[in-house]
Amino acid sequence: MKKSFILVVLIASLFGCNSTTENNSTKTNQDVKNMTVQRNLNSIATDYVKLVLQAGQFDGDIVDAYYGPEELKPKALQEGASFPGDELSAKAEKLILELEALAPNAVPKDQQARKLMLEKQLLAIKTKINMLAGVKYSFDEEARLLYDAAPPKFELAYFDTLLTELNSLLPGEGTLSERYTDFTNQFIIPKDKLEIVFKTAIAEARKRTLTKITLPKNENFELEFVTDKAWSGYNYYQGNAQSLIQINTDLPIYISRAIDLAAHEGYPGHHVYNALLEQKLVNENQWMEFSVYQLFSPQSLIAEGSANYGIEVAFPGESRLTYEKEVLFPLAGLDVSKADLYYKVSELYGKLTYAGNEAARQYLNGMLTRDEAAKLMQRYQLYTPEKAVQRTRFIDKYRSYVINYNLGKDLVADYVISNGGTATNIDKRWQVFEELLSNPKTASMIAN
């Protein structure tokens, strides 16, 4: 008995020495996995928040909103501080490896989607850090790494077909672009009517949303009209279910944009999305990673896509046109006699948005100059020269982010419909839509 025990001890000691020798060798991915199996997912999420906030010190657009603990914020940068790209990228890679290393039984089943989304969010911040450090990606690579999506490609001939169809709808003489401008100019909201029209539209969108989705009792927003922006509307989520909604008045605003922006920026769009994430995932689940909204990330595809699809959710079918003809057109002092044609034109025109993606792809890939990209959008999106220039400013600033509006909407719509939220089952549509807004989701996670 004693000899056997000694032999076992010697064998165990021998294997222990071999293991120690191996552990002293260069760390591999497996080493990282062994070291992090015991690490809590919450701890990794907290380090992710710190990383995003630190990167956000060097690019003000990275952090769209933050409503987490003050102690997670980094110290103020010293004047003249250089961008620590290698350091931040290495931090992101380390966290990605730690997440991948978590054993299946270390993450509860109800948090598997959370883990997957956090991996993709980390890949996005690593990519953005690399971009800030000078790394160049193609349009499609950037879209995949930042937004977990593969943008479709369209031949310009597809848009020529749409333009031909649009040409047959528009009255008058002159070029298609001239007739489109002349026709749509009849539906511009007078500047002195903007506030009453937008407040009314947001109130209606809010009323319809609150009958289907329960939000915190204190939820609210402020509305501001601003100028000199690259976008038409923006929601600055403040935390605690509060938003600042800004509308850019640099260019004329058409009556259709009142409902569009009311739903997109407010209800059931960005304001509702952020309020639900804060309420359900941050406050109730204590999932700290959702306390920071990293703009250039898969979360934005869901945010923009659901905000655009949310317009149809809140104003389904003919109910939108009916409401606008009965309420918003009179408020704006606009003639309702051509409203039906205006919305037929608008629906067809909406299909041209992917032409903007093609302009962005070719411009960012160096295939078009800025002027050429602007002219392409003037041709295929019928933009005025001023609008085309504004859009190139947006592309310069936000790059492949443009895919989140149209591709995001299509993916969200497909997801909601495939899960039973059809046009004939409105209650189910709202139910699936709310579920999408309240849980970790990315493009690849909802794609059919």
mmCIF file of N, CA and C in Angstrom, residues 72-184:
data_model
loop_
_atom_site.group_PDB
_atom_site.id
_atom_site.type_symbol
_atom_site.label_atom_id
_atom_site.label_comp_id
_atom_site.label_asym_id
_atom_site.label_seq_id
_atom_site.Cartn_x
_atom_site.Cartn_y
_atom_site.Cartn_z
ATOM 1 N N LEU A 72 -16.384 54.081 -14.288
ATOM 2 C CA LEU A 72 -15.851 53.368 -15.453
ATOM 3 C C LEU A 72 -15.268 54.327 -16.492
ATOM 4 N N LYS A 73 -15.557 55.607 -16.355
ATOM 5 C CA LYS A 73 -15.035 56.573 -17.316
ATOM 6 C C LYS A 73 -13.528 56.749 -17.136
ATOM 7 N N PRO A 74 -12.797 56.893 -18.236
ATOM 8 C CA PRO A 74 -11.344 57.081 -18.124
ATOM 9 C C PRO A 74 -10.995 58.472 -17.611
ATOM 10 N N LYS A 75 -9.775 58.611 -17.116
ATOM 11 C CA LYS A 75 -9.302 59.926 -16.701
ATOM 12 C C LYS A 75 -9.185 60.829 -17.923
ATOM 13 N N ALA A 76 -9.317 62.097 -17.678
ATOM 14 C CA ALA A 76 -9.222 63.070 -18.770
ATOM 15 C C ALA A 76 -7.863 62.963 -19.452
ATOM 16 N N LEU A 77 -7.868 63.113 -20.768
ATOM 17 C CA LEU A 77 -6.614 63.030 -21.528
ATOM 18 C C LEU A 77 -5.724 64.225 -21.216
ATOM 19 N N GLN A 78 -4.452 63.949 -21.157
ATOM 20 C CA GLN A 78 -3.496 65.042 -21.036
ATOM 21 C C GLN A 78 -3.378 65.742 -22.376
ATOM 22 N N GLU A 79 -3.139 67.030 -22.341
ATOM 23 C CA GLU A 79 -3.034 67.795 -23.572
ATOM 24 C C GLU A 79 -1.937 67.227 -24.473
ATOM 25 N N GLY A 80 -2.285 67.022 -25.739
ATOM 26 C CA GLY A 80 -1.315 66.500 -26.692
ATOM 27 C C GLY A 80 -1.131 64.999 -26.640
ATOM 28 N N ALA A 81 -2.004 64.297 -25.900
ATOM 29 C CA ALA A 81 -1.873 62.835 -25.800
ATOM 30 C C ALA A 81 -2.024 62.197 -27.166
ATOM 31 N N SER A 82 -1.134 61.269 -27.480
ATOM 32 C CA SER A 82 -1.194 60.574 -28.764
ATOM 33 C C SER A 82 -2.138 59.384 -28.672
ATOM 34 N N PHE A 83 -2.640 58.964 -29.811
ATOM 35 C CA PHE A 83 -3.597 57.860 -29.859
ATOM 36 C C PHE A 83 -2.882 56.528 -29.628
ATOM 37 N N PRO A 84 -3.220 55.804 -28.555
ATOM 38 C CA PRO A 84 -2.553 54.530 -28.247
ATOM 39 C C PRO A 84 -3.178 53.371 -29.020
ATOM 40 N N GLY A 85 -3.112 53.433 -30.346
ATOM 41 C CA GLY A 85 -3.817 52.457 -31.177
ATOM 42 C C GLY A 85 -3.423 51.021 -30.894
ATOM 43 N N ASP A 86 -2.128 50.746 -30.826
ATOM 44 C CA ASP A 86 -1.672 49.371 -30.591
ATOM 45 C C ASP A 86 -2.154 48.857 -29.237
ATOM 46 N N GLU A 87 -2.085 49.701 -28.233
ATOM 47 C CA GLU A 87 -2.502 49.305 -26.885
ATOM 48 C C GLU A 87 -3.992 48.987 -26.836
ATOM 49 N N LEU A 88 -4.801 49.868 -27.418
ATOM 50 C CA LEU A 88 -6.252 49.662 -27.393
ATOM 51 C C LEU A 88 -6.658 48.458 -28.234
ATOM 52 N N SER A 89 -6.016 48.286 -29.388
ATOM 53 C CA SER A 89 -6.323 47.125 -30.234
ATOM 54 C C SER A 89 -5.977 45.826 -29.514
ATOM 55 N N ALA A 90 -4.856 45.832 -28.796
ATOM 56 C CA ALA A 90 -4.447 44.637 -28.044
ATOM 57 C C ALA A 90 -5.442 44.332 -26.925
ATOM 58 N N LYS A 91 -5.962 45.370 -26.279
ATOM 59 C CA LYS A 91 -6.974 45.166 -25.244
ATOM 60 C C LYS A 91 -8.222 44.512 -25.832
ATOM 61 N N ALA A 92 -8.633 45.000 -26.986
ATOM 62 C CA ALA A 92 -9.818 44.430 -27.637
ATOM 63 C C ALA A 92 -9.588 42.970 -27.992
ATOM 64 N N GLU A 93 -8.426 42.675 -28.564
ATOM 65 C CA GLU A 93 -8.117 41.295 -28.953
ATOM 66 C C GLU A 93 -8.091 40.388 -27.728
ATOM 67 N N LYS A 94 -7.530 40.855 -26.633
ATOM 68 C CA LYS A 94 -7.472 40.061 -25.398
ATOM 69 C C LYS A 94 -8.878 39.730 -24.907
ATOM 70 N N LEU A 95 -9.772 40.723 -24.935
ATOM 71 C CA LEU A 95 -11.139 40.484 -24.484
ATOM 72 C C LEU A 95 -11.877 39.521 -25.417
ATOM 73 N N ILE A 96 -11.609 39.630 -26.712
ATOM 74 C CA ILE A 96 -12.219 38.693 -27.662
ATOM 75 C C ILE A 96 -11.786 37.266 -27.354
ATOM 76 N N LEU A 97 -10.488 37.067 -27.112
ATOM 77 C CA LEU A 97 -9.969 35.737 -26.796
ATOM 78 C C LEU A 97 -10.544 35.219 -25.478
ATOM 79 N N GLU A 98 -10.700 36.100 -24.519
ATOM 80 C CA GLU A 98 -11.272 35.683 -23.240
ATOM 81 C C GLU A 98 -12.724 35.241 -23.401
ATOM 82 N N LEU A 99 -13.461 35.950 -24.221
ATOM 83 C CA LEU A 99 -14.848 35.554 -24.474
ATOM 84 C C LEU A 99 -14.906 34.208 -25.172
ATOM 85 N N GLU A 100 -14.077 34.043 -26.199
ATOM 86 C CA GLU A 100 -14.050 32.779 -26.932
ATOM 87 C C GLU A 100 -13.644 31.623 -26.032
ATOM 88 N N ALA A 101 -12.857 31.938 -24.983
ATOM 89 C CA ALA A 101 -12.338 30.901 -24.117
ATOM 90 C C ALA A 101 -13.342 30.419 -23.078
ATOM 91 N N LEU A 102 -14.394 31.184 -22.849
ATOM 92 C CA LEU A 102 -15.362 30.778 -21.838
ATOM 93 C C LEU A 102 -15.966 29.426 -22.200
ATOM 94 N N ALA A 103 -15.882 28.506 -21.269
ATOM 95 C CA ALA A 103 -16.442 27.173 -21.507
ATOM 96 C C ALA A 103 -17.954 27.274 -21.676
ATOM 97 N N PRO A 104 -18.537 26.372 -22.487
ATOM 98 C CA PRO A 104 -19.984 26.427 -22.705
ATOM 99 C C PRO A 104 -20.791 26.466 -21.416
ATOM 100 N N ASN A 105 -20.337 25.710 -20.401
ATOM 101 C CA ASN A 105 -21.098 25.691 -19.144
ATOM 102 C C ASN A 105 -20.808 26.894 -18.263
ATOM 103 N N ALA A 106 -19.891 27.766 -18.706
ATOM 104 C CA ALA A 106 -19.587 28.968 -17.942
ATOM 105 C C ALA A 106 -20.546 30.099 -18.267
ATOM 106 N N VAL A 107 -21.267 29.965 -19.365
ATOM 107 C CA VAL A 107 -22.224 30.996 -19.785
ATOM 108 C C VAL A 107 -23.617 30.369 -19.822
ATOM 109 N N PRO A 108 -24.544 30.872 -19.003
ATOM 110 C CA PRO A 108 -25.904 30.314 -19.004
ATOM 111 C C PRO A 108 -26.534 30.381 -20.385
ATOM 112 N N LYS A 109 -27.424 29.458 -20.660
ATOM 113 C CA LYS A 109 -28.055 29.408 -21.977
ATOM 114 C C LYS A 109 -28.762 30.710 -22.317
ATOM 115 N N ASP A 110 -29.351 31.342 -21.317
ATOM 116 C CA ASP A 110 -30.075 32.580 -21.592
ATOM 117 C C ASP A 110 -29.144 33.756 -21.835
ATOM 118 N N GLN A 111 -27.825 33.509 -21.752
ATOM 119 C CA GLN A 111 -26.872 34.565 -22.038
ATOM 120 C C GLN A 111 -25.958 34.239 -23.218
ATOM 121 N N GLN A 112 -26.268 33.171 -23.933
ATOM 122 C CA GLN A 112 -25.450 32.821 -25.093
ATOM 123 C C GLN A 112 -25.530 33.911 -26.171
ATOM 124 N N ALA A 113 -26.722 34.433 -26.395
ATOM 125 C CA ALA A 113 -26.872 35.508 -27.382
ATOM 126 C C ALA A 113 -26.122 36.751 -26.919
ATOM 127 N N ARG A 114 -26.155 36.997 -25.627
ATOM 128 C CA ARG A 114 -25.408 38.124 -25.066
ATOM 129 C C ARG A 114 -23.916 37.971 -25.359
ATOM 130 N N LYS A 115 -23.381 36.792 -25.112
ATOM 131 C CA LYS A 115 -21.959 36.533 -25.348
ATOM 132 C C LYS A 115 -21.604 36.736 -26.820
ATOM 133 N N LEU A 116 -22.458 36.201 -27.709
ATOM 134 C CA LEU A 116 -22.196 36.317 -29.138
ATOM 135 C C LEU A 116 -22.211 37.780 -29.588
ATOM 136 N N MET A 117 -23.181 38.534 -29.106
ATOM 137 C CA MET A 117 -23.244 39.936 -29.494
ATOM 138 C C MET A 117 -22.047 40.705 -28.945
ATOM 139 N N LEU A 118 -21.633 40.388 -27.730
ATOM 140 C CA LEU A 118 -20.490 41.082 -27.144
ATOM 141 C C LEU A 118 -19.219 40.807 -27.942
ATOM 142 N N GLU A 119 -19.073 39.583 -28.445
ATOM 143 C CA GLU A 119 -17.925 39.269 -29.304
ATOM 144 C C GLU A 119 -17.925 40.154 -30.551
ATOM 145 N N LYS A 120 -19.100 40.313 -31.140
ATOM 146 C CA LYS A 120 -19.197 41.110 -32.370
ATOM 147 C C LYS A 120 -19.004 42.596 -32.080
ATOM 148 N N GLN A 121 -19.478 43.052 -30.922
ATOM 149 C CA GLN A 121 -19.258 44.448 -30.537
ATOM 150 C C GLN A 121 -17.762 44.705 -30.301
ATOM 151 N N LEU A 122 -17.081 43.734 -29.711
ATOM 152 C CA LEU A 122 -15.640 43.866 -29.491
ATOM 153 C C LEU A 122 -14.869 43.880 -30.809
ATOM 154 N N LEU A 123 -15.289 43.029 -31.746
ATOM 155 C CA LEU A 123 -14.650 43.043 -33.066
ATOM 156 C C LEU A 123 -14.829 44.406 -33.722
ATOM 157 N N ALA A 124 -16.008 45.004 -33.525
ATOM 158 C CA ALA A 124 -16.284 46.315 -34.112
ATOM 159 C C ALA A 124 -15.390 47.395 -33.508
ATOM 160 N N ILE A 125 -15.247 47.409 -32.190
ATOM 161 C CA ILE A 125 -14.420 48.462 -31.586
ATOM 162 C C ILE A 125 -12.953 48.233 -31.928
ATOM 163 N N LYS A 126 -12.540 46.997 -32.042
ATOM 164 C CA LYS A 126 -11.163 46.737 -32.477
ATOM 165 C C LYS A 126 -10.954 47.268 -33.896
ATOM 166 N N THR A 127 -11.924 47.040 -34.765
ATOM 167 C CA THR A 127 -11.835 47.518 -36.149
ATOM 168 C C THR A 127 -11.800 49.041 -36.195
ATOM 169 N N LYS A 128 -12.658 49.694 -35.411
ATOM 170 C CA LYS A 128 -12.684 51.160 -35.401
ATOM 171 C C LYS A 128 -11.368 51.715 -34.867
ATOM 172 N N ILE A 129 -10.815 51.076 -33.866
ATOM 173 C CA ILE A 129 -9.517 51.501 -33.329
ATOM 174 C C ILE A 129 -8.452 51.391 -34.412
ATOM 175 N N ASN A 130 -8.475 50.278 -35.133
ATOM 176 C CA ASN A 130 -7.507 50.092 -36.225
ATOM 177 C C ASN A 130 -7.677 51.158 -37.304
ATOM 178 N N MET A 131 -8.927 51.512 -37.585
ATOM 179 C CA MET A 131 -9.186 52.550 -38.588
ATOM 180 C C MET A 131 -8.633 53.898 -38.132
ATOM 181 N N LEU A 132 -8.811 54.192 -36.861
ATOM 182 C CA LEU A 132 -8.275 55.447 -36.330
ATOM 183 C C LEU A 132 -6.748 55.463 -36.391
ATOM 184 N N ALA A 133 -6.159 54.260 -36.324
ATOM 185 C CA ALA A 133 -4.701 54.145 -36.389
ATOM 186 C C ALA A 133 -4.185 54.157 -37.825
ATOM 187 N N GLY A 134 -5.105 54.200 -38.792
ATOM 188 C CA GLY A 134 -4.687 54.314 -40.185
ATOM 189 C C GLY A 134 -4.921 53.100 -41.050
ATOM 190 N N VAL A 135 -5.490 52.034 -40.489
ATOM 191 C CA VAL A 135 -5.762 50.828 -41.280
ATOM 192 C C VAL A 135 -6.918 51.109 -42.230
ATOM 193 N N LYS A 136 -6.779 50.700 -43.491
ATOM 194 C CA LYS A 136 -7.803 50.909 -44.502
ATOM 195 C C LYS A 136 -8.539 49.604 -44.793
ATOM 196 N N TYR A 137 -9.848 49.688 -44.855
ATOM 197 C CA TYR A 137 -10.671 48.535 -45.214
ATOM 198 C C TYR A 137 -11.527 48.910 -46.418
ATOM 199 N N SER A 138 -11.866 47.922 -47.209
ATOM 200 C CA SER A 138 -12.819 48.179 -48.284
ATOM 201 C C SER A 138 -14.196 48.407 -47.673
ATOM 202 N N PHE A 139 -15.087 48.955 -48.456
ATOM 203 C CA PHE A 139 -16.455 49.221 -48.000
ATOM 204 C C PHE A 139 -17.092 47.959 -47.426
ATOM 205 N N ASP A 140 -16.958 46.847 -48.149
ATOM 206 C CA ASP A 140 -17.610 45.609 -47.715
ATOM 207 C C ASP A 140 -16.925 44.990 -46.501
ATOM 208 N N GLU A 141 -15.595 45.083 -46.436
ATOM 209 C CA GLU A 141 -14.885 44.584 -45.254
ATOM 210 C C GLU A 141 -15.301 45.378 -44.021
ATOM 211 N N GLU A 142 -15.347 46.670 -44.181
ATOM 212 C CA GLU A 142 -15.723 47.548 -43.078
ATOM 213 C C GLU A 142 -17.136 47.234 -42.593
ATOM 214 N N ALA A 143 -18.062 47.044 -43.517
ATOM 215 C CA ALA A 143 -19.448 46.731 -43.152
ATOM 216 C C ALA A 143 -19.541 45.419 -42.384
ATOM 217 N N ARG A 144 -18.760 44.445 -42.814
ATOM 218 C CA ARG A 144 -18.782 43.138 -42.132
ATOM 219 C C ARG A 144 -18.187 43.245 -40.729
ATOM 220 N N LEU A 145 -17.057 43.913 -40.603
ATOM 221 C CA LEU A 145 -16.367 43.990 -39.322
ATOM 222 C C LEU A 145 -17.076 44.903 -38.325
ATOM 223 N N LEU A 146 -17.631 45.996 -38.817
ATOM 224 C CA LEU A 146 -18.290 46.942 -37.922
ATOM 225 C C LEU A 146 -19.738 46.574 -37.639
ATOM 226 N N TYR A 147 -20.462 46.090 -38.653
ATOM 227 C CA TYR A 147 -21.911 45.938 -38.519
ATOM 228 C C TYR A 147 -22.411 44.501 -38.673
ATOM 229 N N ASP A 148 -21.467 43.550 -38.814
ATOM 230 C CA ASP A 148 -21.848 42.132 -38.897
ATOM 231 C C ASP A 148 -22.778 41.880 -40.076
ATOM 232 N N ALA A 149 -22.553 42.606 -41.165
ATOM 233 C CA ALA A 149 -23.487 42.533 -42.291
ATOM 234 C C ALA A 149 -22.745 42.468 -43.617
ATOM 235 N N ALA A 150 -23.402 41.903 -44.608
ATOM 236 C CA ALA A 150 -22.867 41.827 -45.965
ATOM 237 C C ALA A 150 -23.768 42.641 -46.883
ATOM 238 N N PRO A 151 -23.381 43.858 -47.228
ATOM 239 C CA PRO A 151 -24.245 44.705 -48.059
ATOM 240 C C PRO A 151 -24.460 44.114 -49.442
ATOM 241 N N PRO A 152 -25.685 44.102 -49.925
ATOM 242 C CA PRO A 152 -25.935 43.617 -51.287
ATOM 243 C C PRO A 152 -25.369 44.589 -52.308
ATOM 244 N N LYS A 153 -25.095 44.078 -53.481
ATOM 245 C CA LYS A 153 -24.599 44.919 -54.569
ATOM 246 C C LYS A 153 -25.654 44.996 -55.670
ATOM 247 N N PHE A 154 -25.827 46.181 -56.228
ATOM 248 C CA PHE A 154 -26.800 46.405 -57.278
ATOM 249 C C PHE A 154 -26.099 47.002 -58.492
ATOM 250 N N GLU A 155 -26.455 46.498 -59.645
ATOM 251 C CA GLU A 155 -25.994 47.127 -60.877
ATOM 252 C C GLU A 155 -26.798 48.408 -61.094
ATOM 253 N N LEU A 156 -26.169 49.408 -61.666
ATOM 254 C CA LEU A 156 -26.860 50.676 -61.881
ATOM 255 C C LEU A 156 -28.064 50.518 -62.804
ATOM 256 N N ALA A 157 -28.038 49.484 -63.653
ATOM 257 C CA ALA A 157 -29.175 49.232 -64.539
ATOM 258 C C ALA A 157 -30.461 48.989 -63.754
ATOM 259 N N TYR A 158 -30.341 48.420 -62.555
ATOM 260 C CA TYR A 158 -31.512 48.197 -61.698
ATOM 261 C C TYR A 158 -32.183 49.530 -61.365
ATOM 262 N N PHE A 159 -31.378 50.528 -61.060
ATOM 263 C CA PHE A 159 -31.917 51.840 -60.708
ATOM 264 C C PHE A 159 -32.452 52.567 -61.939
ATOM 265 N N ASP A 160 -31.867 52.292 -63.105
ATOM 266 C CA ASP A 160 -32.404 52.868 -64.337
ATOM 267 C C ASP A 160 -33.845 52.417 -64.558
ATOM 268 N N THR A 161 -34.125 51.157 -64.234
ATOM 269 C CA THR A 161 -35.484 50.634 -64.369
ATOM 270 C C THR A 161 -36.444 51.367 -63.437
ATOM 271 N N LEU A 162 -35.998 51.610 -62.214
ATOM 272 C CA LEU A 162 -36.835 52.338 -61.256
ATOM 273 C C LEU A 162 -37.078 53.775 -61.713
ATOM 274 N N LEU A 163 -36.053 54.382 -62.274
ATOM 275 C CA LEU A 163 -36.204 55.757 -62.753
ATOM 276 C C LEU A 163 -37.199 55.833 -63.905
ATOM 277 N N THR A 164 -37.183 54.816 -64.766
ATOM 278 C CA THR A 164 -38.140 54.773 -65.874
ATOM 279 C C THR A 164 -39.569 54.703 -65.345
ATOM 280 N N GLU A 165 -39.750 53.893 -64.314
ATOM 281 C CA GLU A 165 -41.075 53.757 -63.704
ATOM 282 C C GLU A 165 -41.491 55.066 -63.039
ATOM 283 N N LEU A 166 -40.550 55.694 -62.363
ATOM 284 C CA LEU A 166 -40.830 56.959 -61.703
ATOM 285 C C LEU A 166 -41.165 58.040 -62.728
ATOM 286 N N ASN A 167 -40.476 57.996 -63.848
ATOM 287 C CA ASN A 167 -40.689 58.958 -64.924
ATOM 288 C C ASN A 167 -42.136 58.933 -65.421
ATOM 289 N N SER A 168 -42.705 57.735 -65.424
ATOM 290 C CA SER A 168 -44.087 57.604 -65.912
ATOM 291 C C SER A 168 -45.111 58.143 -64.920
ATOM 292 N N LEU A 169 -44.716 58.267 -63.661
ATOM 293 C CA LEU A 169 -45.646 58.746 -62.640
ATOM 294 C C LEU A 169 -45.676 60.262 -62.529
ATOM 295 N N LEU A 170 -44.533 60.895 -62.784
ATOM 296 C CA LEU A 170 -44.417 62.328 -62.517
ATOM 297 C C LEU A 170 -45.005 63.185 -63.637
ATOM 298 N N PRO A 171 -45.801 64.151 -63.275
ATOM 299 C CA PRO A 171 -46.399 65.045 -64.286
ATOM 300 C C PRO A 171 -45.407 66.137 -64.695
ATOM 301 N N GLY A 172 -45.776 66.906 -65.703
ATOM 302 C CA GLY A 172 -45.001 68.070 -66.100
ATOM 303 C C GLY A 172 -44.024 67.798 -67.217
ATOM 304 N N GLU A 173 -43.193 68.801 -67.484
ATOM 305 C CA GLU A 173 -42.196 68.706 -68.548
ATOM 306 C C GLU A 173 -40.811 68.958 -67.976
ATOM 307 N N GLY A 174 -39.803 68.628 -68.785
ATOM 308 C CA GLY A 174 -38.427 68.791 -68.343
ATOM 309 C C GLY A 174 -37.800 67.464 -67.979
ATOM 310 N N THR A 175 -36.608 67.512 -67.436
ATOM 311 C CA THR A 175 -35.915 66.282 -67.061
ATOM 312 C C THR A 175 -36.619 65.628 -65.878
ATOM 313 N N LEU A 176 -36.315 64.345 -65.653
ATOM 314 C CA LEU A 176 -36.910 63.634 -64.525
ATOM 315 C C LEU A 176 -36.563 64.332 -63.213
ATOM 316 N N SER A 177 -35.318 64.723 -63.076
ATOM 317 C CA SER A 177 -34.899 65.381 -61.843
ATOM 318 C C SER A 177 -35.649 66.698 -61.637
ATOM 319 N N GLU A 178 -35.815 67.449 -62.683
ATOM 320 C CA GLU A 178 -36.537 68.721 -62.588
ATOM 321 C C GLU A 178 -37.996 68.494 -62.211
ATOM 322 N N ARG A 179 -38.623 67.504 -62.856
ATOM 323 C CA ARG A 179 -40.041 67.242 -62.567
ATOM 324 C C ARG A 179 -40.213 66.686 -61.147
ATOM 325 N N TYR A 180 -39.261 65.862 -60.703
ATOM 326 C CA TYR A 180 -39.327 65.332 -59.336
ATOM 327 C C TYR A 180 -39.221 66.481 -58.328
ATOM 328 N N THR A 181 -38.264 67.372 -58.563
ATOM 329 C CA THR A 181 -38.083 68.510 -57.663
ATOM 330 C C THR A 181 -39.306 69.416 -57.664
ATOM 331 N N ASP A 182 -39.826 69.715 -58.852
ATOM 332 C CA ASP A 182 -41.001 70.582 -58.954
ATOM 333 C C ASP A 182 -42.198 69.961 -58.233
ATOM 334 N N PHE A 183 -42.363 68.658 -58.405
ATOM 335 C CA PHE A 183 -43.511 67.988 -57.803
ATOM 336 C C PHE A 183 -43.375 67.939 -56.276
ATOM 337 N N THR A 184 -42.232 67.487 -55.785
ATOM 338 C CA THR A 184 -42.069 67.320 -54.338
ATOM 339 C C THR A 184 -41.987 68.655 -53.602
#
